[in-house]
Tab-separated table of C-alpha atoms in Angstrom:
chain	number	residue	atom	x	y	z
A	265	MET	CA	-11.273	-33.494	-1.452
A	266	SER	CA	-10.960	-36.093	1.571
A	267	ASP	CA	-8.814	-38.345	-0.671
A	268	VAL	CA	-6.437	-35.333	-1.592
A	269	ALA	CA	-6.197	-34.271	2.235
A	270	ALA	CA	-5.368	-38.188	2.858
A	271	ARG	CA	-2.877	-38.426	0.277
A	272	ALA	CA	-1.405	-35.002	1.277
A	273	GLY	CA	-1.394	-36.125	4.993
A	274	VAL	CA	-3.248	-32.657	5.664
A	275	SER	CA	-6.790	-31.553	6.888
A	276	HIS	CA	-9.920	-31.119	4.812
A	277	GLN	CA	-9.590	-27.426	5.623
A	278	THR	CA	-6.107	-26.995	4.518
A	279	VAL	CA	-6.977	-28.427	1.089
A	280	SER	CA	-9.656	-26.040	0.960
A	281	ARG	CA	-7.444	-23.034	1.887
A	282	VAL	CA	-4.978	-24.125	-1.129
A	283	LEU	CA	-7.788	-24.526	-3.423
A	284	ASN	CA	-9.216	-21.026	-2.589
A	285	GLY	CA	-5.628	-19.332	-2.651
A	286	HIS	CA	-5.529	-18.526	1.058
A	287	PRO	CA	-2.201	-16.945	2.012
A	288	HIS	CA	-1.595	-18.495	5.400
A	289	VAL	CA	-0.347	-21.824	4.100
A	290	SER	CA	3.244	-22.573	4.155
A	291	ALA	CA	4.862	-23.155	0.500
A	292	THR	CA	5.630	-26.933	1.560
A	293	THR	CA	2.232	-27.781	2.599
A	294	ARG	CA	0.800	-26.073	-0.801
A	295	THR	CA	3.360	-27.932	-2.820
A	296	ARG	CA	2.275	-31.231	-1.202
A	297	VAL	CA	-1.484	-30.950	-1.681
A	298	LEU	CA	-1.089	-29.404	-5.445
A	299	ALA	CA	0.993	-32.700	-5.820
A	300	ALA	CA	-1.896	-34.835	-4.609
A	301	ILE	CA	-4.547	-32.994	-6.438
A	302	ALA	CA	-2.460	-33.689	-9.648
A	303	GLU	CA	-1.785	-37.038	-8.823
A	304	LEU	CA	-5.667	-37.910	-8.048
A	305	GLY	CA	-7.042	-35.611	-10.935
A	306	TYR	CA	-8.980	-33.695	-8.507
A	307	ARG	CA	-11.704	-31.484	-9.687
A	308	ARG	CA	-14.097	-29.458	-7.541
A	309	ASN	CA	-17.669	-29.959	-8.424
A	310	LEU	CA	-18.995	-26.586	-8.249
A	311	SER	CA	-22.809	-27.649	-8.305
A	312	ALA	CA	-22.193	-29.626	-5.204
A	313	ARG	CA	-20.460	-26.675	-3.713
A	314	VAL	CA	-23.341	-24.325	-4.211
A	315	LEU	CA	-26.067	-26.857	-2.798
A	316	ALA	CA	-23.869	-27.577	0.184
A	317	THR	CA	-22.936	-24.030	1.265
A	318	GLY	CA	-25.590	-21.869	-0.692
A	319	ARG	CA	-22.788	-19.885	-2.318
A	320	SER	CA	-21.399	-20.101	-5.704
A	321	ASN	CA	-17.783	-19.538	-7.074
A	322	VAL	CA	-19.026	-16.334	-8.168
A	323	ILE	CA	-17.808	-12.674	-6.903
A	324	GLY	CA	-20.424	-10.103	-7.414
A	325	VAL	CA	-19.032	-6.598	-8.305
A	326	VAL	CA	-21.077	-3.376	-8.026
A	327	ALA	CA	-19.499	-0.561	-9.839
A	328	GLN	CA	-20.429	2.866	-11.311
A	329	ASN	CA	-19.032	4.844	-14.023
A	330	THR	CA	-17.254	1.958	-15.689
A	331	THR	CA	-16.739	4.141	-18.663
A	332	LEU	CA	-14.078	6.112	-16.856
A	333	TYR	CA	-10.554	4.654	-16.922
A	334	GLY	CA	-10.107	3.806	-13.186
A	335	PRO	CA	-13.256	1.910	-12.280
A	336	SER	CA	-13.062	-0.021	-15.615
A	337	SER	CA	-9.382	-0.926	-14.983
A	338	MET	CA	-10.334	-2.087	-11.402
A	339	VAL	CA	-13.190	-4.278	-12.589
A	340	GLN	CA	-10.575	-5.782	-15.160
A	341	ALA	CA	-7.978	-6.413	-12.709
A	342	ILE	CA	-10.458	-7.973	-10.105
A	343	GLY	CA	-11.717	-10.353	-12.816
A	344	GLU	CA	-7.982	-11.733	-13.706
A	345	ALA	CA	-7.527	-11.894	-9.861
A	346	ALA	CA	-10.809	-13.804	-9.455
A	347	LEU	CA	-9.753	-16.264	-12.498
A	348	GLY	CA	-6.340	-16.976	-10.705
A	349	ALA	CA	-8.348	-18.099	-7.630
A	350	ASP	CA	-10.852	-20.136	-9.725
A	351	LEU	CA	-13.611	-17.596	-9.123
A	352	SER	CA	-16.108	-16.220	-11.723
A	353	LEU	CA	-17.173	-12.380	-11.920
A	354	THR	CA	-20.536	-10.845	-12.319
A	355	VAL	CA	-20.566	-7.111	-12.532
A	356	GLY	CA	-23.654	-5.140	-11.924
A	357	HIS	CA	-23.623	-1.296	-13.159
A	358	VAL	CA	-25.073	1.282	-11.619
A	359	ALA	CA	-25.059	4.956	-13.205
A	360	GLY	CA	-24.816	6.602	-9.672
A	361	TYR	CA	-24.990	5.089	-6.209
A	362	ASP	CA	-27.595	7.820	-5.326
A	363	ALA	CA	-29.994	6.018	-7.556
A	364	THR	CA	-31.025	3.526	-4.521
A	365	ALA	CA	-33.588	1.698	-6.212
A	366	ALA	CA	-31.014	0.712	-9.165
A	367	SER	CA	-28.617	-0.401	-6.461
A	368	ARG	CA	-31.085	-2.165	-4.614
A	369	ARG	CA	-31.994	-4.306	-7.491
A	370	ILE	CA	-28.474	-5.148	-8.458
A	371	VAL	CA	-27.662	-6.157	-4.774
A	372	GLU	CA	-30.603	-8.385	-4.667
A	373	ARG	CA	-30.022	-9.815	-7.910
A	374	LEU	CA	-26.402	-10.901	-6.834
A	375	VAL	CA	-27.412	-11.985	-3.289
A	376	GLN	CA	-30.152	-14.264	-5.051
A	377	GLN	CA	-27.547	-15.640	-7.481
A	378	GLY	CA	-25.642	-16.981	-4.472
A	379	ALA	CA	-22.508	-14.868	-4.819
A	380	ALA	CA	-19.703	-15.931	-2.571
A	381	GLY	CA	-19.182	-12.467	-1.753
A	382	LEU	CA	-19.652	-8.637	-3.078
A	383	VAL	CA	-16.827	-6.145	-4.120
A	384	PHE	CA	-18.139	-2.578	-4.146
A	385	ILE	CA	-15.864	-0.297	-6.186
A	386	ALA	CA	-17.025	2.639	-4.094
A	387	PRO	CA	-14.934	5.946	-4.869
A	388	VAL	CA	-17.723	8.180	-3.877
A	389	ASP	CA	-19.670	8.634	-0.505
A	390	ALA	CA	-22.918	7.722	-1.847
A	391	ALA	CA	-21.670	4.277	-2.210
A	392	ALA	CA	-22.064	3.837	1.620
A	393	GLU	CA	-25.917	3.705	1.204
A	394	ALA	CA	-25.894	0.743	-1.505
A	395	MET	CA	-23.713	-1.335	0.978
A	396	ARG	CA	-26.195	-1.159	3.576
A	397	LEU	CA	-28.528	-2.970	1.332
A	398	VAL	CA	-26.477	-6.078	1.600
A	399	PRO	CA	-27.921	-8.806	3.909
A	400	ASP	CA	-25.884	-9.748	7.185
A	401	GLY	CA	-23.395	-12.424	6.755
A	402	VAL	CA	-22.395	-11.587	3.155
A	403	PRO	CA	-18.877	-10.807	2.675
A	404	ILE	CA	-18.022	-7.413	1.650
A	405	VAL	CA	-14.965	-5.542	0.119
A	406	THR	CA	-14.743	-2.057	-1.039
A	407	VAL	CA	-12.314	-0.832	-3.330
A	408	ASP	CA	-11.455	2.984	-3.068
A	409	GLY	CA	-13.727	3.069	-0.125
A	410	VAL	CA	-12.831	4.731	2.931
A	411	PRO	CA	-11.942	3.168	6.530
A	412	GLU	CA	-14.693	4.878	8.370
A	413	TRP	CA	-17.053	2.474	6.639
A	414	GLU	CA	-15.404	-0.296	9.009
A	415	CYS	CA	-15.348	-3.304	6.215
A	416	ALA	CA	-12.378	-4.557	4.186
A	417	ASN	CA	-11.175	-1.928	1.833
A	418	VAL	CA	-8.404	-1.823	-0.768
A	419	ALA	CA	-7.173	1.437	-2.166
A	420	VAL	CA	-4.349	3.256	-4.148
A	421	ASP	CA	-2.844	5.676	-1.837
A	422	GLN	CA	-4.350	8.573	-3.512
A	423	TYR	CA	-2.574	11.047	-0.913
A	424	ALA	CA	0.820	9.565	-1.686
A	425	GLY	CA	0.123	10.032	-5.410
A	426	GLY	CA	-0.742	13.671	-4.649
A	427	MET	CA	2.340	14.157	-2.926
A	428	LEU	CA	4.395	12.338	-5.791
A	429	ALA	CA	3.065	14.647	-8.280
A	430	THR	CA	3.579	17.918	-6.527
A	431	ARG	CA	7.238	17.195	-5.401
A	432	HIS	CA	8.137	16.023	-8.485
A	433	LEU	CA	7.440	19.447	-9.986
A	434	LEU	CA	8.725	21.530	-7.034
A	435	GLU	CA	12.069	19.310	-7.580
A	436	ALA	CA	12.170	20.430	-11.160
A	437	GLY	CA	12.583	24.120	-9.890
A	438	HIS	CA	9.058	25.569	-9.626
A	439	ARG	CA	8.139	27.754	-6.832
A	440	THR	CA	4.664	26.385	-6.588
A	441	VAL	CA	2.301	23.995	-8.358
A	442	TRP	CA	-1.286	24.506	-9.377
A	443	HIS	CA	-3.833	21.746	-8.949
A	444	VAL	CA	-6.738	21.058	-11.550
A	445	ALA	CA	-8.544	18.679	-8.937
A	446	GLY	CA	-11.320	16.106	-9.927
A	447	PRO	CA	-14.983	16.052	-8.664
A	448	GLU	CA	-15.146	16.845	-5.085
A	449	PRO	CA	-17.595	13.678	-3.927
A	450	TRP	CA	-15.060	11.336	-4.970
A	451	HIS	CA	-12.549	10.039	-2.181
A	452	GLY	CA	-9.443	9.791	-4.497
A	453	SER	CA	-9.831	13.425	-5.911
A	454	ARG	CA	-9.901	14.750	-2.213
A	455	ALA	CA	-6.966	12.707	-1.110
A	456	ARG	CA	-4.833	13.897	-4.098
A	457	GLU	CA	-5.638	17.450	-3.436
A	458	GLU	CA	-4.781	16.690	0.391
A	459	GLY	CA	-1.569	15.298	-0.858
A	460	TRP	CA	-1.077	18.257	-3.129
A	461	ARG	CA	-1.240	20.535	-0.065
A	462	ALA	CA	0.880	18.735	2.115
A	463	ALA	CA	3.755	18.646	-0.412
A	464	LEU	CA	3.586	22.464	-1.033
A	465	ALA	CA	3.455	22.790	2.915
A	466	GLU	CA	6.422	20.669	3.383
A	467	ALA	CA	8.211	22.653	0.725
A	468	GLY	CA	7.157	26.078	2.313
A	469	ALA	CA	5.330	26.716	-1.059
A	470	VAL	CA	2.227	29.031	-1.037
A	471	ALA	CA	-0.738	27.032	-2.523
A	472	PRO	CA	-2.489	28.948	-5.433
A	473	PRO	CA	-6.140	28.719	-5.831
A	474	MET	CA	-7.269	25.629	-6.926
A	475	THR	CA	-9.793	24.922	-9.953
A	476	ARG	CA	-11.856	21.888	-10.081
A	477	ALA	CA	-12.733	19.743	-13.173
A	478	GLY	CA	-14.398	16.724	-14.047
A	479	TRP	CA	-12.691	13.666	-15.055
A	480	SER	CA	-12.863	14.579	-18.865
A	481	ALA	CA	-10.468	16.184	-21.398
A	482	ALA	CA	-13.452	18.621	-22.143
A	483	SER	CA	-13.067	19.867	-18.538
A	484	GLY	CA	-9.510	19.980	-18.415
A	485	TYR	CA	-9.399	21.908	-21.741
A	486	GLN	CA	-11.819	24.798	-20.085
A	487	CYS	CA	-9.574	24.724	-16.763
A	488	GLY	CA	-6.528	24.865	-18.973
A	489	ARG	CA	-7.774	28.007	-21.030
A	490	MET	CA	-8.131	29.810	-17.687
A	491	LEU	CA	-4.520	28.825	-16.301
A	492	ALA	CA	-2.989	29.766	-19.773
A	493	ARG	CA	-3.760	33.358	-19.044
A	494	ILE	CA	-1.692	33.156	-15.890
A	495	PRO	CA	1.868	34.094	-16.155
A	496	ASP	CA	3.057	32.830	-13.042
A	497	CYS	CA	1.488	29.293	-13.433
A	498	THR	CA	4.620	27.339	-14.695
A	499	ALA	CA	3.486	23.924	-12.983
A	500	ILE	CA	0.496	22.105	-12.978
A	501	PHE	CA	-0.710	18.748	-11.398
A	502	ALA	CA	-3.865	17.556	-13.120
A	503	ALA	CA	-6.601	15.355	-11.467
A	504	ASN	CA	-6.115	12.577	-14.101
A	505	ASP	CA	-4.499	12.116	-17.397
A	506	HIS	CA	-7.202	12.900	-19.498
A	507	VAL	CA	-7.606	16.146	-17.844
A	508	ALA	CA	-4.035	16.594	-18.622
A	509	LEU	CA	-4.745	16.146	-22.307
A	510	GLY	CA	-7.194	18.932	-22.123
A	511	ILE	CA	-4.857	21.089	-20.363
A	512	MET	CA	-2.137	20.340	-23.188
A	513	ARG	CA	-4.722	21.382	-25.854
A	514	ALA	CA	-5.596	24.545	-24.199
A	515	MET	CA	-1.645	25.419	-23.627
A	516	ALA	CA	-0.906	24.903	-27.178
A	517	GLU	CA	-3.794	27.313	-28.372
A	518	HIS	CA	-2.545	30.007	-26.181
A	519	GLY	CA	1.094	29.415	-27.426
A	520	ARG	CA	2.409	28.036	-24.062
A	521	ARG	CA	4.948	25.544	-24.693
A	522	ILE	CA	5.038	21.950	-22.835
A	523	PRO	CA	7.489	21.656	-20.886
A	524	GLU	CA	9.306	24.735	-21.683
A	525	ASP	CA	6.766	27.354	-20.679
A	526	ILE	CA	4.243	24.903	-18.554
A	527	SER	CA	5.125	21.668	-16.485
A	528	LEU	CA	2.548	19.092	-16.245
A	529	VAL	CA	1.763	15.860	-14.397
A	530	GLY	CA	-1.306	13.719	-14.740
A	531	PHE	CA	-2.745	10.943	-12.736
A	532	ASP	CA	-3.610	7.031	-13.660
A	533	ASP	CA	-0.945	6.236	-16.578
A	534	VAL	CA	-3.850	5.635	-19.260
A	535	PRO	CA	-2.426	3.335	-22.082
A	536	GLU	CA	-2.301	6.577	-24.289
A	537	ALA	CA	-0.031	8.592	-21.977
A	538	GLY	CA	3.254	7.775	-23.342
A	539	TYR	CA	1.866	8.859	-26.920
A	540	PHE	CA	0.424	12.256	-25.919
A	541	HIS	CA	2.730	14.869	-27.397
A	542	PRO	CA	5.142	15.266	-25.426
A	543	GLY	CA	4.714	12.201	-23.560
A	544	LEU	CA	2.857	12.757	-20.372
A	545	THR	CA	4.580	12.425	-17.005
A	546	THR	CA	1.879	10.814	-14.727
A	547	VAL	CA	1.430	8.778	-11.348
A	548	ARG	CA	0.488	5.219	-11.977
A	549	GLN	CA	-2.218	3.433	-10.156
A	550	GLU	CA	-1.355	-0.303	-9.749
A	551	PHE	CA	-4.587	-1.558	-10.778
A	552	ALA	CA	-3.482	-5.533	-10.922
A	553	GLU	CA	-2.400	-5.360	-7.300
A	554	VAL	CA	-5.699	-3.618	-6.272
A	555	GLY	CA	-7.430	-6.529	-7.843
A	556	ARG	CA	-5.297	-9.085	-5.957
A	557	GLU	CA	-5.559	-7.422	-2.743
A	558	ALA	CA	-9.406	-7.287	-3.166
A	559	VAL	CA	-9.676	-10.932	-3.814
A	560	ARG	CA	-7.322	-11.873	-1.018
A	561	LEU	CA	-9.692	-9.621	1.369
A	562	LEU	CA	-12.522	-11.683	0.213
A	563	LEU	CA	-11.243	-15.124	0.179
A	564	ASP	CA	-9.950	-14.376	3.922
A	565	GLN	CA	-13.507	-13.661	4.941
A	566	LEU	CA	-14.617	-16.784	3.238
A	567	ALA	CA	-12.092	-19.146	4.780
A	568	THR	CA	-12.571	-17.546	8.375
A	569	GLY	CA	-16.197	-16.830	8.134
A	570	ALA	CA	-15.670	-13.755	9.879
A	571	GLY	CA	-16.042	-10.149	8.685
A	572	SER	CA	-12.812	-7.763	8.134
A	573	THR	CA	-11.929	-4.513	8.532
A	574	GLU	CA	-8.521	-4.592	6.984
A	575	ASN	CA	-7.513	-1.782	5.145
A	576	ALA	CA	-5.035	-2.492	2.398
A	577	LEU	CA	-3.073	0.567	0.638
A	578	VAL	CA	-1.454	-0.060	-2.771
A	579	GLU	CA	1.369	2.259	-3.526
A	580	PRO	CA	1.366	4.672	-6.437
A	581	VAL	CA	4.376	4.935	-8.788
A	582	LEU	CA	5.716	8.204	-10.696
A	583	ILE	CA	6.208	7.524	-14.238
A	584	PRO	CA	8.818	10.332	-15.598
A	585	ARG	CA	8.312	11.339	-19.281
A	586	ALA	CA	8.397	14.545	-21.177
A	587	THR	CA	6.236	17.115	-19.681
A	588	VAL	CA	8.314	18.294	-16.850
A	589	GLY	CA	11.220	20.721	-17.191
A	590	PRO	CA	12.657	23.826	-15.016
A	591	PRO	CA	10.776	26.846	-15.126
A	592	ALA	CA	11.538	29.245	-18.147
A	593	THR	CA	12.835	31.943	-16.106
A	594	GLU	CA	15.628	29.455	-14.628
A	595	GLU	CA	16.462	28.432	-18.118
A	596	LYS	CA	17.333	32.061	-18.932
A	597	SER	CA	19.326	32.860	-15.735
A	598	PRO	CA	23.119	32.993	-16.386
């Protein structure tokens, strides 16, 4: 590394920042360092790095419910971003963050392996307890945590996503929007609900009674059976795309057509969403950007040796398809 620094005319620390993908390096300097690396054929000795620093090139990820699309997509995105920064990933799975003994074993294992830092996919309140198990000095980043935890965090702006979905339905002409919310302990579920309420208030619309589901199509189906019996329900914002799928099945069984009788918006944009019948209008979470931001926040802490409380918000995107239309009563108006 010293040879690279001398050839590029920069400091040893600048070479390190370039190798670690640190954002605060000018494009000119980065190009000069990369040219020196290529010319000299430099390769980092990762074993020597572990001996010198006590830290490996491994990021430890602690995650629960990775059978769900959101958490599993976040793990995938973090892995891809880590690979781009020449880092590896080790994932510790917990069935639930309230299982403190399991969380303790996973955190201890990752720390003992010399993980450079830990990323907690932390969409529920109980994750705060697991984070307290991390020894001082180990960099931490949360994904879907909350700012009150006072550590670096990256999250999709779920509140904005709730507003996007609700506004889209209101702009189609619906007087109000019903909401099938996700589980209450999840930060994203609560934020989406707040966005739904805010968009209704903004439009002067009355918020109808909210119903709560899990994250599954089965739970959406049960809620959909109830909503299908309410004639005034013409627009629904579903907690996620799987819940929306269950609602679609329930509406079909009750003879209520989508979008002619019921308009529907989901959340996540799962790969199958465009192949639902009809194609599901939904709110996309930009998981790749979440992964890049999580790795960036961790690299910043590794480069400076200091903790961080930066809260990075990633904007969601509305994906219009075929499940939203005007209310049936307006279609029949002269």
